Every structure is written in C-alpha cells, then in structure tokens.
RNA sequence: GGCGGCAUAGCCAAGCGGUAAGGCACGGGUCUGCAACACCCUUACCACCGGUUCGAUUCCGGUUGCCGCCUCCA
C-alpha cells in the first residue's frame, strides 16, 4: 500500500506517486519575517517537517524548499516604525525563526531561498508573463490578468464570477479586473526598491513562490504545502503564474494544514490573539508543544489551551518513562544474543500499525496510538522477571525510530548528579536498609525540592528530573 | 451570497456500513515500608429529524449549533 495524500486540488485522498521514483520535490510556504512566529505559524512547519521525515523513513530522497518573504508592505512598515533597515529587521527574525522551529524539533530545509536574492529571476519571470499576455503594466505596477488563465479557481474550487461577488476589493481604475493581482509594485518615495523594465519597485507577494519553487525544484513539483488560508488567493495565484509561464502543471499534490484556535477562534497576527513560540517555549517544553500539535490530524483545527498542553505533557511523559525504564533495565538483563521471539513479533505488528496510520494521509493521531500500544507492550514486558538485552534493545530501537519520525527524539539523561546529591541517595539507601523510613522519606522529600525524583524499583533506586 | 469544515465519554481525539482505537483526568484494585513507575478493572443511547440498507456513528436529505476561506494571514 502506498502513501495516500489528501490533495486539495482534487479534494480526495490519492496514492502518492512522485514524478521521479524515489525522489520527492517539496515546497512549503514560509513566513514573512517581520516578527517572531506564533504557534499558528509553527503548525505547518511542524506538520510538514513530519511529512518530510516520514517520506524519508519510507525511503524517499526528499528535496525540501521553504522560503522567507523578506520584503513586503508589513516588513517595510515595521522597519520604518522601528527605524531599522529592512535587511537588518529580516535577518534578525530569520535568525529567530531558526531558533524557534529548531527548538520545536524541525529540521532546516535543504534550501531556504529569500525573495531579495531572486529579484532578477522574478523580473525575468514577470517579463515572460507580460510577453505572453498574462500580465500588463499599469502606472508602474504589473498585474496578472486572471481572466486570461483558464484554470483560475481550480484549487479553491471557485469560479471567477463567484469570487468577484464575494470580493471586498473595490473595482480599481488601475486594474482591468478586480481579481487581478500585483506581480510588481511600483515603489513609493523612500521605499526599498529594485530597478525593472517597469521602473523602480518590488515584487508582489505571490510571484516569489512561483519563481523560487521553479528556480530550486523545476517547473513541476511533487508537493506544495502551506496553511489552509493560503489556498486562496496565494496558492491559486501561484498556479496561475507558474502554469501560464511554463504551460506545465505546477504542483501535483497540494497539502494544507488547519489552524490553531484559541478559545475556538483562529489565531492570527491580525486578530492579535497569538502566542509567540519564542515566549511559550520558555515556559513549556517545546517537545510537548510538538506532541500536542501532532496529536490532532493536520487538516483539522486544534484548539490551544493550557489544560490541553498539560495533558499532552503527561502523555509524553508516559512514553518517556517507558523508554527510560527499558534503558534502565538493560543493565540487569541477560544477553542471550540475537533471537526472534513473540515480543519482537508483537513490536513488528505495532510498527505496521504506525506505518498504516502514517500512510493514511499522515494520520499522526493514529500513529501515536500505535506508539502508546508499544508503551503498553513494553511496560508489560518489563513486568517479566527475566528480561533480555536483545528484546529490550529492539523496543528501544523501535521507540527511537518511530518517535524520530514524529520529530520527538528522546533526550539523553547523561547528566551527572553532584556529589552531595549522590551522597544523599547513598545515605537514603542505608537508611532504608536499616528500616529508618523517616530518614529515607526526609531525604526523598529534600531531593524532590531540588527537582530530583527518586524511584525504588526491584532493580534498585533510580532518579530522574521532574 | 458562493465554497468548505466540524459536532464521538469529564476533557482531548481516531474511526467513517457490521453495535466505538488511543491519551489525559476520575474511581476501585494489585505492587510498594510509604511513594513513584507500572499492571488490572470500571466509564459512550457517536448533535437532532427523516431516508437508503438485513444492518449506520459511518451513506443520502434536512434541522440546529460552531468555525474557516472568498481581504494581509500558517
């Protein structure tokens, strides 16, 4: 069974068959860098990072491109307000972006192109559209002639006429049609600008993705992804631009993630109800945040609240505990060499469940259910008096692989305790042996205040940070 | 007005024709010197009304409620 992907273009799940066997070309729309990203911005980054990881797990060679919009109205406005150069502002927030999504366990794209590095390509692209009659110059701007492109509306499944009815855009004297959109914007006094055949100006928003996707991945790409709200107009416009330019299909699979809501309302910069990743990751383990986001199917909305994050924290803790218990048990287990057995067979079944879930349009919620079944299985195995190294190792290896796909690797607990703490643990052991439980509890309480939790197991006393 | 989504236990969330996965929380039990971890047990008339079907949470029609896109937006 191949991977099934829900394609916005066809509104159906389709078997995923890349153009070139074993290779995937993937483009994900990135942020406009004039502020720290909020957790809503982080969702597509996490979701599609996970998609990428799973494709790689499945053996695909993925080329992943994600852009930065580093020039646009909001950037210019913010730079003016802060009295900062556009370039300074954007590099500051690009840096912050990498820190934020890095903390959330997202790998860097293979290529992170920036608009300002592609101005020449953008101008050349627009020129072709003008030459082909798909674009026209007006008052120093250049607009896309939406009427001319037959497929306009095919992604958002709207006809031009329907769109016009709903459009809150004023009919403009500058544009031929209200739905025409800017490819190139004439510069206003003092704005950052580049020279072009149409005078000083800068690119419109939509053109950059068409150009950069083509530049780095070619005329046709396998997967184009982004937030649901980009479907229209952004992605619709990209299709119009790219397909008019090349005469070829632009993207074969369109994937869109749902929003993050706060109190059942969309979180957005314009509504002002956003939570910055930069703030929240100081308070909440970023892995918990990632776990939380992946606990819901990517196309569904997810409501954010402290309570839900708290329950995610406990859930993740259960997985980590099982993993650590397996590792701990390694030291006191028999090494009988490699041998197959019933436990490993059950683990394999759960790996199969995990893959079935992920194959089904990256159903991370179900994939996690498989992981929890694995947790249960591991815990039951740990109930056995005599555990074996090769079975424990297989559990551990499986946890590492599957959690790796979700971008939730286990952090090593390699840190050492200071001597004082070690001494206290020793003292407590002695106290317990002498059945001086008052002293033992006192020590445990004391260490707890320092964030060190002690657990007495059949294999000895162990500690963990809590 | 056009297009679309959602409504499943206290909470979160899968499932989408054969009487409901998983997680969190709660309660009961086992284990433990006590804990912690863990294990076992318990917990659902699948928004409402019709229809199709031997059979519907799952398909169709309608109702209600919530949300989104059609404007910058992940």
Short mmCIF file of C-alpha atoms (C1' of nucleotides) in Angstrom, two decimals:
data_model
loop_
_atom_site.label_atom_id
_atom_site.label_comp_id
_atom_site.label_asym_id
_atom_site.label_seq_id
_atom_site.Cartn_x
_atom_site.Cartn_y
_atom_site.Cartn_z
CA UNK A 1 0.00 0.00 0.00
CA UNK A 2 1.38 3.34 -0.94
CA UNK A 3 1.13 6.57 0.97
CA UNK A 4 -2.20 8.33 0.48
CA UNK A 5 -2.23 12.11 0.43
CA UNK A 6 -5.29 14.32 0.57
CA UNK A 7 -4.93 16.65 -2.37
CA UNK A 8 -6.71 19.99 -2.09
CA UNK A 9 -6.78 20.15 -5.87
CA UNK A 10 -8.98 17.07 -6.23
CA UNK A 11 -10.45 17.05 -2.72
CA UNK A 12 -9.60 13.40 -2.47
CA UNK A 13 -7.02 11.17 -0.95
CA UNK A 14 -4.76 9.97 -3.73
CA UNK A 15 -1.95 7.45 -3.81
CA UNK A 16 1.31 9.33 -3.67
CA UNK A 17 3.41 8.68 -6.73
CA UNK A 18 6.24 11.15 -7.19
CA UNK A 19 7.35 12.17 -10.67
CA UNK A 20 10.69 10.55 -10.30
CA UNK A 21 10.77 7.25 -8.49
CA UNK A 22 12.23 7.53 -5.03
CA UNK A 23 12.53 11.29 -5.12
CA UNK A 24 10.25 13.98 -3.80
CA UNK A 25 10.32 17.66 -4.56
CA UNK A 26 8.58 19.57 -1.84
CA UNK A 27 7.92 23.27 -1.34
CA UNK A 28 6.44 24.74 1.81
CA UNK A 29 5.46 28.39 2.03
CA UNK A 30 7.50 30.04 4.72
CA UNK A 31 6.99 33.10 6.89
CA UNK A 32 7.08 36.79 6.23
CA UNK A 33 9.81 37.85 8.57
CA UNK A 34 8.81 40.99 10.43
CA UNK A 35 8.07 39.46 13.82
CA UNK A 36 8.60 36.32 15.88
CA UNK A 37 6.45 33.46 14.67
CA UNK A 38 3.41 32.48 16.68
CA UNK A 39 2.32 28.93 17.35
CA UNK A 40 -0.10 29.08 14.44
CA UNK A 41 2.79 29.78 12.13
CA UNK A 42 4.62 26.90 13.72
CA UNK A 43 1.97 24.32 12.88
CA UNK A 44 2.77 23.95 9.17
CA UNK A 45 6.46 23.90 9.94
CA UNK A 46 5.97 21.04 12.39
CA UNK A 47 3.41 19.22 10.27
CA UNK A 48 5.39 19.28 7.05
CA UNK A 49 8.64 18.58 8.83
CA UNK A 50 6.88 15.42 9.99
CA UNK A 51 5.66 14.67 6.48
CA UNK A 52 9.18 15.04 5.25
CA UNK A 53 10.54 12.78 7.96
CA UNK A 54 8.02 10.11 7.15
CA UNK A 55 8.75 10.28 3.44
CA UNK A 56 12.41 9.84 4.30
CA UNK A 57 11.57 7.00 6.64
CA UNK A 58 9.80 5.43 3.67
CA UNK A 59 12.99 5.71 1.69
CA UNK A 60 12.32 8.76 -0.41
CA UNK A 61 15.03 11.24 -1.16
CA UNK A 62 13.30 14.49 -0.33
CA UNK A 63 14.37 17.90 -1.54
CA UNK A 64 12.66 20.35 0.77
CA UNK A 65 12.46 24.03 -0.01
CA UNK A 66 10.92 26.66 2.21
CA UNK A 67 11.15 30.36 1.52
CA UNK A 68 11.43 33.54 3.51
CA UNK A 69 9.43 36.52 2.38
CA UNK A 70 11.89 39.22 3.26
CA UNK A 71 10.34 42.19 1.53
CA UNK A 72 6.71 43.29 1.59
CA UNK A 73 4.42 46.01 2.92
CA UNK A 74 4.37 44.83 6.51
CA UNK A 75 8.11 44.46 6.62
CA UNK A 76 8.63 47.94 5.25
CA UNK A 77 6.14 49.39 7.67
CA UNK A 78 7.65 47.61 10.67
CA UNK A 79 11.16 48.61 9.66
CA UNK A 80 10.04 52.22 9.44
CA UNK A 81 8.39 52.07 12.82
CA UNK A 82 11.49 50.65 14.41
CA UNK A 83 13.81 52.90 12.47
CA UNK A 84 15.64 49.86 11.21
CA UNK A 85 16.88 48.84 7.78
CA UNK A 86 14.70 46.24 6.08
CA UNK A 87 17.66 43.89 5.79
CA UNK A 88 18.51 44.16 9.48
CA UNK A 89 14.95 43.51 10.52
CA UNK A 90 14.54 40.48 8.31
CA UNK A 91 17.83 38.85 9.20
CA UNK A 92 17.04 39.34 12.86
CA UNK A 93 13.74 37.49 12.51
CA UNK A 94 15.12 34.85 10.20
CA UNK A 95 17.61 34.08 12.91
CA UNK A 96 14.80 33.97 15.49
CA UNK A 97 12.78 31.72 13.20
CA UNK A 98 15.53 29.12 13.06
CA UNK A 99 15.88 29.20 16.82
CA UNK A 100 12.15 28.79 17.33
CA UNK A 101 11.47 25.99 14.89
CA UNK A 102 14.76 24.33 15.80
CA UNK A 103 13.54 24.14 19.39
CA UNK A 104 10.37 22.55 18.08
CA UNK A 105 12.41 19.81 16.50
CA UNK A 106 12.10 20.93 12.89
CA UNK A 107 14.99 20.29 10.59
CA UNK A 108 16.17 23.01 8.29
CA UNK A 109 15.01 22.84 4.72
CA UNK A 110 17.56 21.86 2.12
CA UNK A 111 17.17 25.34 0.71
CA UNK A 112 15.76 28.46 2.34
CA UNK A 113 15.53 30.93 -0.54
CA UNK A 114 14.80 34.60 0.08
CA UNK A 115 12.88 36.92 -2.14
CA UNK A 116 15.57 39.59 -2.16
CA UNK A 117 18.02 37.05 -3.55
CA UNK A 118 15.74 36.34 -6.51
CA UNK A 119 14.75 39.76 -7.78
CA UNK A 120 16.40 39.19 -11.15
CA UNK A 121 14.64 35.87 -11.59
CA UNK A 122 11.36 37.41 -10.55
CA UNK A 123 11.68 40.23 -13.08
CA UNK A 124 12.51 37.76 -15.83
CA UNK A 125 9.52 35.61 -14.86
CA UNK A 126 7.16 38.58 -14.92
CA UNK A 127 8.54 39.67 -18.27
CA UNK A 128 7.58 36.34 -19.77
CA UNK A 129 4.07 36.70 -18.40
CA UNK A 130 3.84 40.16 -19.90
CA UNK A 131 5.14 38.87 -23.22
CA UNK A 132 2.62 36.06 -23.21
CA UNK A 133 -0.22 38.43 -22.49
CA UNK A 134 -0.86 37.08 -18.99
CA UNK A 135 0.24 40.33 -17.38
CA UNK A 136 0.08 44.04 -18.03
CA UNK A 137 1.77 47.15 -16.77
CA UNK A 138 -0.30 49.91 -15.26
CA UNK A 139 1.02 53.03 -13.52
CA UNK A 140 4.33 51.36 -12.78
CA UNK A 141 2.64 48.26 -11.32
CA UNK A 142 2.36 44.99 -13.17
CA UNK A 143 -0.80 42.92 -12.75
CA UNK A 144 -1.73 39.37 -13.56
CA UNK A 145 -4.63 39.08 -15.98
CA UNK A 146 -6.75 36.48 -14.19
CA UNK A 147 -9.37 36.34 -16.96
CA UNK A 148 -6.75 35.04 -19.32
CA UNK A 149 -5.92 31.95 -17.28
CA UNK A 150 -8.49 29.24 -17.83
CA UNK A 151 -7.78 27.28 -14.71
CA UNK A 152 -8.19 30.19 -12.36
CA UNK A 153 -10.08 28.96 -9.29
CA UNK A 154 -9.31 25.28 -9.74
CA UNK A 155 -7.53 24.94 -6.41
CA UNK A 156 -10.06 26.79 -4.28
CA UNK A 157 -12.90 25.40 -6.40
CA UNK A 158 -14.40 28.77 -7.09
CA UNK A 159 -15.29 30.33 -10.38
CA UNK A 160 -14.04 33.80 -11.12
CA UNK A 161 -17.59 35.09 -11.10
CA UNK A 162 -18.29 33.71 -7.65
CA UNK A 163 -15.09 35.15 -6.37
CA UNK A 164 -15.98 38.54 -7.72
CA UNK A 165 -19.31 38.56 -5.93
CA UNK A 166 -17.67 37.92 -2.61
CA UNK A 167 -14.66 40.08 -3.25
CA UNK A 168 -14.45 43.00 -0.91
CA UNK A 169 -11.98 44.59 -3.23
CA UNK A 170 -13.02 47.85 -4.77
CA UNK A 171 -13.08 47.89 -8.51
CA UNK A 172 -9.93 49.70 -9.38
CA UNK A 173 -9.25 52.14 -12.15
CA UNK A 174 -5.71 50.79 -12.27
CA UNK A 175 -6.66 47.14 -12.77
CA UNK A 176 -8.60 45.65 -15.64
CA UNK A 177 -10.38 43.31 -13.27
CA UNK A 178 -10.90 43.34 -9.53
CA UNK A 179 -9.34 39.89 -9.22
CA UNK A 180 -6.14 40.82 -10.98
CA UNK A 181 -3.28 40.82 -8.54
CA UNK A 182 0.05 42.59 -8.40
CA UNK A 183 3.15 40.89 -9.70
CA UNK A 184 5.23 44.01 -9.33
CA UNK A 185 4.54 47.05 -7.21
CA UNK A 186 5.87 50.49 -8.02
CA UNK A 187 7.96 51.89 -5.19
CA UNK A 188 6.70 54.74 -3.10
CA UNK A 189 9.07 57.50 -2.06
CA UNK A 190 11.88 56.20 0.14
CA UNK A 191 10.93 52.54 -0.04
CA UNK A 192 13.36 49.78 -0.72
CA UNK A 193 13.24 49.19 -4.47
CA UNK A 194 14.86 47.50 -7.43
CA UNK A 195 15.11 48.67 -10.98
CA UNK A 196 12.95 46.90 -13.52
CA UNK A 197 11.56 47.35 -17.05
CA UNK A 198 8.55 48.97 -15.35
CA UNK A 199 10.51 51.34 -13.19
CA UNK A 200 11.59 51.15 -9.55
CA UNK A 201 9.61 48.73 -7.49
CA UNK A 202 9.45 45.40 -5.74
CA UNK A 203 7.78 42.03 -6.26
CA UNK A 204 4.20 41.33 -5.28
CA UNK A 205 3.63 38.60 -2.76
CA UNK A 206 2.55 35.65 -4.88
CA UNK A 207 5.16 35.76 -7.59
CA UNK A 208 8.06 34.90 -5.29
CA UNK A 209 6.91 31.37 -4.58
CA UNK A 210 6.33 30.62 -8.24
CA UNK A 211 9.80 31.83 -9.06
CA UNK A 212 11.68 30.26 -6.19
CA UNK A 213 9.93 26.93 -6.48
CA UNK A 214 10.83 26.80 -10.15
CA UNK A 215 14.34 28.02 -9.58
CA UNK A 216 15.13 25.38 -6.98
CA UNK A 217 12.86 22.49 -7.88
CA UNK A 218 11.94 22.88 -11.54
CA UNK A 219 8.74 23.54 -13.47
CA UNK A 220 6.71 20.87 -11.72
CA UNK A 221 7.00 19.91 -8.08
CA UNK A 222 5.54 16.97 -6.24
CA UNK A 223 4.18 18.51 -3.07
CA UNK A 224 3.30 22.10 -2.40
CA UNK A 225 2.16 22.83 1.11
CA UNK A 226 1.12 25.55 3.49
CA UNK A 227 -1.61 26.75 5.79
CA UNK A 228 -5.23 26.42 4.79
CA UNK A 229 -5.63 30.15 4.43
CA UNK A 230 -3.05 30.21 1.68
CA UNK A 231 -5.27 28.18 -0.61
CA UNK A 232 -6.90 31.34 -1.81
CA UNK A 233 -5.57 33.59 -3.06
CA UNK A 234 -1.91 32.78 -2.60
CA UNK A 235 -1.71 29.26 -3.99
CA UNK A 236 -4.37 29.88 -6.57
CA UNK A 237 -2.28 32.76 -7.84
CA UNK A 238 0.88 30.72 -7.81
CA UNK A 239 -0.77 28.18 -10.06
CA UNK A 240 -1.94 30.91 -12.40
CA UNK A 241 1.53 32.40 -12.65
CA UNK A 242 3.50 29.22 -12.95
CA UNK A 243 1.24 27.36 -15.32
CA UNK A 244 0.87 30.39 -17.56
CA UNK A 245 4.63 30.68 -17.60
CA UNK A 246 5.61 27.06 -18.24
CA UNK A 247 2.49 25.52 -19.70
CA UNK A 248 3.04 22.64 -17.31
CA UNK A 249 1.35 21.51 -14.16
CA UNK A 250 2.85 23.45 -11.25
CA UNK A 251 2.33 21.14 -8.28
CA UNK A 252 0.90 17.64 -8.24
CA UNK A 253 -0.17 17.39 -4.61
CA UNK A 254 -1.41 20.37 -2.64
CA UNK A 255 -1.46 19.94 1.11
CA UNK A 256 -2.99 22.40 3.56
CA UNK A 257 -2.94 22.26 7.33
CA UNK A 258 -5.73 23.51 9.58
CA UNK A 259 -5.41 26.33 12.06
CA UNK A 260 -4.66 26.68 15.65
CA UNK A 261 -7.52 28.25 17.54
CA UNK A 262 -7.59 29.99 20.85
CA UNK A 263 -10.96 29.78 22.52
CA UNK A 264 -12.28 28.44 19.25
CA UNK A 265 -11.15 31.47 17.31
CA UNK A 266 -8.47 31.43 14.72
CA UNK A 267 -5.16 32.65 15.99
CA UNK A 268 -3.72 35.28 13.74
CA UNK A 269 -1.49 38.25 13.74
CA UNK A 270 -4.33 40.47 12.60
CA UNK A 271 -6.66 39.33 15.39
CA UNK A 272 -3.92 39.88 17.92
CA UNK A 273 -4.74 36.70 19.87
CA UNK A 274 -1.47 35.00 19.12
CA UNK A 275 1.07 33.25 21.31
CA UNK A 276 4.66 33.59 20.22
CA UNK A 277 6.75 30.46 20.06
CA UNK A 278 9.60 32.44 21.47
CA UNK A 279 7.64 33.18 24.65
CA UNK A 280 5.88 29.90 25.15
CA UNK A 281 8.91 27.69 24.70
CA UNK A 282 10.46 29.31 27.74
CA UNK A 283 7.53 28.01 29.78
CA UNK A 284 6.61 24.77 28.07
CA UNK A 285 8.90 22.01 26.90
CA UNK A 286 8.89 22.56 23.12
CA UNK A 287 8.63 18.81 22.59
CA UNK A 288 5.35 18.90 24.47
CA UNK A 289 4.17 21.59 22.10
CA UNK A 290 5.11 19.49 19.12
CA UNK A 291 3.49 16.42 20.62
CA UNK A 292 0.36 18.44 21.25
CA UNK A 293 0.17 19.61 17.64
CA UNK A 294 0.73 16.13 16.25
CA UNK A 295 -1.94 14.63 18.46
CA UNK A 296 -4.55 16.00 16.06
CA UNK A 297 -4.81 15.25 12.37
CA UNK A 298 -3.05 18.02 10.45
CA UNK A 299 -6.09 19.04 8.42
CA UNK A 300 -8.26 19.56 11.48
CA UNK A 301 -8.28 22.63 13.66
CA UNK A 302 -6.61 22.32 17.02
CA UNK A 303 -7.67 24.35 19.99
CA UNK A 304 -4.91 25.61 22.20
CA UNK A 305 -5.19 25.82 25.96
CA UNK A 306 -3.01 25.32 29.00
CA UNK A 307 -5.09 22.34 30.09
CA UNK A 308 -4.61 20.54 26.82
CA UNK A 309 -0.91 21.21 26.86
CA UNK A 310 -0.80 19.86 30.39
CA UNK A 311 -2.43 16.62 29.32
CA UNK A 312 -0.01 16.36 26.41
CA UNK A 313 2.81 16.80 28.84
CA UNK A 314 1.60 13.87 30.91
CA UNK A 315 1.04 11.76 27.84
CA UNK A 316 4.54 12.39 26.52
CA UNK A 317 5.90 11.66 29.96
CA UNK A 318 4.34 8.22 29.82
CA UNK A 319 6.25 7.46 26.64
CA UNK A 320 9.49 8.82 28.02
CA UNK A 321 9.10 6.85 31.22
CA UNK A 322 8.62 3.60 29.35
CA UNK A 323 11.66 4.35 27.23
CA UNK A 324 13.82 5.18 30.21
CA UNK A 325 12.62 2.11 32.07
CA UNK A 326 13.67 -0.03 29.13
CA UNK A 327 17.10 1.54 29.10
CA UNK A 328 17.47 1.20 32.83
CA UNK A 329 16.62 -2.46 32.64
CA UNK A 330 19.33 -3.09 30.08
CA UNK A 331 21.99 -3.18 32.78
CA UNK A 332 20.40 -6.02 34.70
CA UNK A 333 19.28 -8.15 31.79
CA UNK A 334 20.68 -11.29 30.29
CA UNK A 335 22.41 -11.09 26.96
CA UNK A 336 21.40 -14.18 25.06
CA UNK A 337 22.42 -12.82 21.70
CA UNK A 338 20.08 -12.27 18.79
CA UNK A 339 16.98 -14.34 18.74
CA UNK A 340 13.50 -13.80 17.50
CA UNK A 341 10.62 -14.16 19.81
CA UNK A 342 6.98 -13.40 20.38
CA UNK A 343 7.65 -9.95 21.87
CA UNK A 344 9.55 -8.84 18.83
CA UNK A 345 6.80 -10.15 16.66
CA UNK A 346 4.29 -8.00 18.54
CA UNK A 347 6.55 -4.99 18.24
CA UNK A 348 6.66 -5.56 14.50
CA UNK A 349 2.89 -5.59 14.36
CA UNK A 350 2.79 -2.22 16.07
CA UNK A 351 5.37 -0.84 13.68
CA UNK A 352 2.97 -1.96 10.98
CA UNK A 353 0.12 -0.09 12.69
CA UNK A 354 2.25 3.00 12.89
CA UNK A 355 3.05 2.83 9.20
CA UNK A 356 -0.54 2.15 8.23
CA UNK A 357 -1.55 5.27 10.14
CA UNK A 358 1.13 7.43 8.57
CA UNK A 359 0.44 6.04 5.12
CA UNK A 360 -3.11 7.27 5.52
CA UNK A 361 -2.52 10.94 4.87
CA UNK A 362 -0.07 11.24 7.73
CA UNK A 363 -2.51 10.36 10.47
CA UNK A 364 -0.25 11.23 13.36
CA UNK A 365 -3.06 10.81 15.88
CA UNK A 366 -3.34 7.16 14.96
CA UNK A 367 0.41 6.82 14.72
CA UNK A 368 0.60 7.97 18.30
CA UNK A 369 -2.00 5.44 19.31
CA UNK A 370 0.36 2.78 17.92
CA UNK A 371 3.16 4.25 19.98
CA UNK A 372 1.04 4.07 23.11
CA UNK A 373 0.31 0.44 22.34
CA UNK A 374 4.04 0.00 22.15
CA UNK A 375 4.37 1.68 25.52
CA UNK A 376 1.85 -0.73 26.97
CA UNK A 377 3.63 -3.69 25.44
CA UNK A 378 6.96 -2.50 26.76
CA UNK A 379 5.59 -1.98 30.25
CA UNK A 380 4.07 -5.42 30.27
CA UNK A 381 7.37 -6.87 29.12
CA UNK A 382 9.12 -5.04 31.93
CA UNK A 383 6.89 -6.92 34.34
CA UNK A 384 8.78 -10.07 33.43
CA UNK A 385 11.35 -11.11 35.96
CA UNK A 386 13.98 -12.05 33.43
CA UNK A 387 14.32 -9.58 30.61
CA UNK A 388 16.66 -9.99 27.70
CA UNK A 389 19.03 -7.50 26.20
CA UNK A 390 18.10 -8.13 22.60
CA UNK A 391 14.38 -7.68 23.25
CA UNK A 392 14.88 -4.55 25.31
CA UNK A 393 17.14 -3.22 22.59
CA UNK A 394 14.55 -3.90 19.96
CA UNK A 395 11.96 -1.97 21.93
CA UNK A 396 14.38 0.90 22.39
CA UNK A 397 15.41 0.92 18.78
CA UNK A 398 11.77 0.95 17.71
CA UNK A 399 10.92 3.83 20.02
CA UNK A 400 13.86 5.75 18.64
CA UNK A 401 12.81 5.18 15.05
CA UNK A 402 9.13 5.93 15.43
CA UNK A 403 9.49 8.89 17.71
CA UNK A 404 12.20 10.09 15.36
CA UNK A 405 9.67 10.19 12.55
CA UNK A 406 7.50 12.40 14.70
CA UNK A 407 10.48 14.61 15.42
CA UNK A 408 10.34 13.79 19.10
CA UNK A 409 13.70 12.15 19.80
CA UNK A 410 14.48 11.04 23.32
CA UNK A 411 16.83 13.32 25.11
CA UNK A 412 19.71 11.52 26.76
CA UNK A 413 19.80 11.65 30.52
CA UNK A 414 23.54 11.61 30.51
CA UNK A 415 23.92 14.35 33.06
CA UNK A 416 25.57 13.56 36.32
CA UNK A 417 24.44 14.40 39.80
CA UNK A 418 26.70 16.40 42.04
CA UNK A 419 28.46 14.64 44.87
CA UNK A 420 26.20 15.97 47.56
CA UNK A 421 23.14 14.51 45.89
CA UNK A 422 24.91 11.21 45.29
CA UNK A 423 25.81 11.10 48.96
CA UNK A 424 22.21 11.71 49.97
CA UNK A 425 20.99 8.91 47.76
CA UNK A 426 23.54 6.61 49.33
CA UNK A 427 22.52 7.68 52.79
CA UNK A 428 18.92 7.00 51.97
CA UNK A 429 19.77 3.53 50.78
CA UNK A 430 21.44 2.80 54.07
CA UNK A 431 18.50 4.26 55.97
CA UNK A 432 16.10 2.07 54.06
CA UNK A 433 18.18 -1.00 54.70
CA UNK A 434 18.05 -0.17 58.37
CA UNK A 435 14.34 0.42 58.02
CA UNK A 436 14.76 4.01 59.08
CA UNK A 437 11.97 5.14 56.80
CA UNK A 438 11.53 8.52 58.43
CA UNK A 439 15.06 9.49 57.39
CA UNK A 440 14.59 7.91 53.96
CA UNK A 441 11.43 9.89 53.29
CA UNK A 442 13.06 13.04 54.57
CA UNK A 443 15.86 12.66 52.04
CA UNK A 444 13.49 11.87 49.22
CA UNK A 445 11.49 14.98 50.08
CA UNK A 446 14.61 17.08 50.19
CA UNK A 447 15.75 15.92 46.77
CA UNK A 448 12.29 16.46 45.38
CA UNK A 449 12.61 20.10 46.27
CA UNK A 450 15.71 20.17 44.09
CA UNK A 451 13.74 18.64 41.24
CA UNK A 452 15.13 15.15 41.62
CA UNK A 453 12.59 12.37 41.93
CA UNK A 454 13.61 9.02 43.37
CA UNK A 455 12.00 5.74 42.45
CA UNK A 456 12.66 2.46 44.19
CA UNK A 457 12.46 -0.43 41.77
CA UNK A 458 13.15 -4.10 42.01
CA UNK A 459 16.43 -3.36 40.28
CA UNK A 460 17.45 -0.59 42.65
CA UNK A 461 16.82 3.05 43.29
CA UNK A 462 16.87 5.40 40.35
CA UNK A 463 16.40 9.10 39.91
CA UNK A 464 15.01 11.41 37.31
CA UNK A 465 14.42 15.09 36.86
CA UNK A 466 10.85 16.10 37.42
"C1'" G B 1 -24.44 35.36 -1.41
"C1'" G B 2 -20.51 31.42 -3.17
"C1'" C B 3 -17.13 27.49 -1.40
"C1'" G B 4 -15.66 24.36 2.58
"C1'" G B 5 -15.02 22.15 7.50
"C1'" C B 6 -16.64 20.44 12.24
"C1'" A B 7 -20.37 18.28 16.04
"C1'" U B 8 -17.86 10.93 19.17
"C1'" A B 9 -17.19 9.67 27.10
"C1'" G B 10 -15.43 14.89 32.27
"C1'" C B 11 -11.52 16.75 28.61
"C1'" C B 12 -8.58 15.75 24.02
"C1'" A B 13 -9.01 12.61 19.83
"C1'" A B 14 -9.14 8.37 15.93
"C1'" G B 15 -12.68 5.60 13.32
"C1'" C B 16 -16.47 6.61 8.63
"C1'" G B 17 -21.50 0.34 6.61
"C1'" G B 18 -21.31 -4.89 10.83
"C1'" U B 19 -23.36 -2.13 17.82
"C1'" A B 20 -16.91 2.56 19.25
"C1'" A B 21 -8.68 2.99 18.87
"C1'" G B 22 -5.52 5.81 21.88
"C1'" G B 23 -4.30 9.65 25.53
"C1'" C B 24 -5.35 12.88 29.87
"C1'" A B 25 -8.32 13.22 34.24
"C1'" C B 26 -11.56 10.46 37.91
"C1'" G B 27 -12.86 5.99 40.82
"C1'" G B 28 -11.77 0.79 42.53
"C1'" G B 29 -7.91 -2.92 42.98
"C1'" U B 30 -2.61 -5.17 42.65
"C1'" C B 31 2.53 -3.98 43.51
"C1'" U B 32 5.44 -0.75 47.29
"C1'" G B 33 7.85 0.19 54.24
"C1'" C B 34 5.34 4.67 52.17
"C1'" A B 35 5.64 6.73 47.43
"C1'" A B 36 6.69 6.90 42.28
"C1'" C B 37 6.56 3.93 37.92
"C1'" A B 38 3.68 0.03 36.19
"C1'" C B 39 -0.30 -3.53 35.74
"C1'" C B 40 -5.67 -5.00 36.13
"C1'" C B 41 -10.86 -3.33 36.33
"C1'" U B 42 -14.65 0.45 35.60
"C1'" U B 43 -16.58 4.74 32.45
"C1'" A B 44 -20.20 6.47 25.28
"C1'" C B 45 -28.00 5.82 23.86
"C1'" C B 46 -21.38 8.69 18.32
"C1'" A B 47 -25.96 16.93 17.98
"C1'" C B 48 -31.27 16.32 16.26
"C1'" C B 49 -35.07 14.59 12.48
"C1'" G B 50 -36.08 11.69 8.29
"C1'" G B 51 -34.40 8.18 4.33
"C1'" U B 52 -31.41 4.07 1.98
"C1'" U B 53 -29.81 -0.84 3.97
"C1'" C B 54 -30.55 -7.32 6.75
"C1'" G B 55 -27.61 -3.69 9.50
"C1'" A B 56 -25.45 3.50 10.00
"C1'" U B 57 -21.53 6.87 14.39
"C1'" U B 58 -20.20 5.76 9.34
"C1'" C B 59 -24.03 6.77 3.03
"C1'" C B 60 -28.19 10.43 1.32
"C1'" G B 61 -31.62 14.62 2.54
"C1'" G B 62 -33.00 18.16 6.13
"C1'" U B 63 -32.56 20.90 11.01
"C1'" U B 64 -29.68 23.18 14.78
"C1'" G B 65 -25.03 24.93 16.64
"C1'" C B 66 -19.86 26.28 15.99
"C1'" C B 67 -15.69 27.50 12.69
"C1'" G B 68 -12.99 28.88 8.24
"C1'" C B 69 -11.98 30.89 3.14
"C1'" C B 70 -13.87 34.45 -0.51
"C1'" U B 71 -9.13 40.86 2.25
"C1'" C B 72 -2.93 40.68 4.68
"C1'" C B 73 -2.85 36.00 7.28
"C1'" A B 74 0.12 29.45 8.63
#
